[in-house]
């Protein structure tokens, strides 16, 4: 789930003031695609992914 890692990283540090404003522009289409894919999932599928995502984040 490299996309989850990328998404978490970008969302987590995109608000940092010490990065240039356009730093994440190259990832915007990938983030949009990822968010679109998540929006198409059923509730149960999202629960499974979120649980796995939280577990991965907590383990790092």
PDB file of C-alpha atoms in Angstrom:
ATOM      1  CA  UNK A   1       0.000   0.000   0.000  1.00  0.00           C
ATOM      2  CA  UNK A   2       2.560   2.520  -1.123  1.00  0.00           C
ATOM      3  CA  UNK A   3      -0.279   4.901  -1.934  1.00  0.00           C
ATOM      4  CA  UNK A   4      -1.338   4.969   1.725  1.00  0.00           C
ATOM      5  CA  UNK A   5       2.187   5.834   2.788  1.00  0.00           C
ATOM      6  CA  UNK A   6       2.457   8.569   0.165  1.00  0.00           C
ATOM      7  CA  UNK A   7      -0.963   9.915   1.084  1.00  0.00           C
ATOM      8  CA  UNK A   8      -0.186   9.950   4.819  1.00  0.00           C
ATOM      9  CA  UNK A   9       3.149  11.651   4.226  1.00  0.00           C
ATOM     10  CA  UNK A  10       1.744  14.302   1.925  1.00  0.00           C
ATOM     11  CA  UNK A  11      -1.281  15.024   4.095  1.00  0.00           C
ATOM     12  CA  UNK A  12       0.860  15.038   7.225  1.00  0.00           C
ATOM     13  CA  UNK A  13       3.513  17.493   6.119  1.00  0.00           C
ATOM     14  CA  UNK A  14       1.775  19.496   3.386  1.00  0.00           C
ATOM     15  CA  UNK A  15       0.801  22.071   6.004  1.00  0.00           C
ATOM     16  CA  UNK A  16       4.392  22.610   7.047  1.00  0.00           C
ATOM     17  CA  UNK A  17       5.414  26.240   6.611  1.00  0.00           C
ATOM     18  CA  UNK A  18       9.012  25.466   5.716  1.00  0.00           C
ATOM     19  CA  UNK A  19       8.137  23.803   2.396  1.00  0.00           C
ATOM     20  CA  UNK A  20       7.600  25.687  -0.857  1.00  0.00           C
ATOM     21  CA  UNK A  21       3.921  26.115  -1.743  1.00  0.00           C
ATOM     22  CA  UNK A  22       4.287  24.076  -4.950  1.00  0.00           C
ATOM     23  CA  UNK A  23       6.252  21.248  -3.327  1.00  0.00           C
ATOM     24  CA  UNK A  24       3.394  18.738  -3.588  1.00  0.00           C
ATOM     25  CA  UNK A  25       1.953  19.851  -6.935  1.00  0.00           C
ATOM     26  CA  UNK A  26       3.467  16.843  -8.677  1.00  0.00           C
ATOM     27  CA  UNK A  27       1.474  14.559  -6.349  1.00  0.00           C
ATOM     28  CA  UNK A  28      -1.892  16.303  -6.638  1.00  0.00           C
ATOM     29  CA  UNK A  29      -3.266  14.077  -9.396  1.00  0.00           C
ATOM     30  CA  UNK A  30      -2.151  10.969  -7.501  1.00  0.00           C
ATOM     31  CA  UNK A  31      -3.860  12.230  -4.341  1.00  0.00           C
ATOM     32  CA  UNK A  32      -7.034  12.975  -6.286  1.00  0.00           C
ATOM     33  CA  UNK A  33      -6.962   9.503  -7.839  1.00  0.00           C
ATOM     34  CA  UNK A  34      -6.424   7.935  -4.426  1.00  0.00           C
ATOM     35  CA  UNK A  35      -9.288   9.915  -2.889  1.00  0.00           C
ATOM     36  CA  UNK A  36     -11.522   8.964  -5.825  1.00  0.00           C
ATOM     37  CA  UNK A  37     -10.714   5.277  -5.359  1.00  0.00           C
ATOM     38  CA  UNK A  38     -11.470   5.529  -1.633  1.00  0.00           C
ATOM     39  CA  UNK A  39     -14.801   7.208  -2.368  1.00  0.00           C
ATOM     40  CA  UNK A  40     -15.838   4.265  -4.564  1.00  0.00           C
ATOM     41  CA  UNK A  41     -15.311   1.680  -1.824  1.00  0.00           C
ATOM     42  CA  UNK A  42     -18.090   0.266   0.303  1.00  0.00           C
ATOM     43  CA  UNK A  43     -18.272   1.146   3.984  1.00  0.00           C
ATOM     44  CA  UNK A  44     -16.813  -2.211   5.029  1.00  0.00           C
ATOM     45  CA  UNK A  45     -13.955  -1.954   2.551  1.00  0.00           C
ATOM     46  CA  UNK A  46     -13.105   1.502   3.920  1.00  0.00           C
ATOM     47  CA  UNK A  47     -13.186   0.158   7.486  1.00  0.00           C
ATOM     48  CA  UNK A  48     -10.699  -2.578   6.601  1.00  0.00           C
ATOM     49  CA  UNK A  49      -8.368  -0.156   4.822  1.00  0.00           C
ATOM     50  CA  UNK A  50      -8.592   2.437   7.601  1.00  0.00           C
ATOM     51  CA  UNK A  51      -7.874  -0.194  10.238  1.00  0.00           C
ATOM     52  CA  UNK A  52      -4.850  -1.405   8.274  1.00  0.00           C
ATOM     53  CA  UNK A  53      -3.752   2.184   7.640  1.00  0.00           C
ATOM     54  CA  UNK A  54      -3.970   3.111  11.343  1.00  0.00           C
ATOM     55  CA  UNK A  55      -2.075  -0.042  12.291  1.00  0.00           C
ATOM     56  CA  UNK A  56       0.687   0.838   9.807  1.00  0.00           C
ATOM     57  CA  UNK A  57       0.896   4.441  10.991  1.00  0.00           C
ATOM     58  CA  UNK A  58       1.032   3.367  14.634  1.00  0.00           C
ATOM     59  CA  UNK A  59       3.796   0.876  13.900  1.00  0.00           C
ATOM     60  CA  UNK A  60       6.037   3.580  12.384  1.00  0.00           C
TER      61      UNK A  60
END
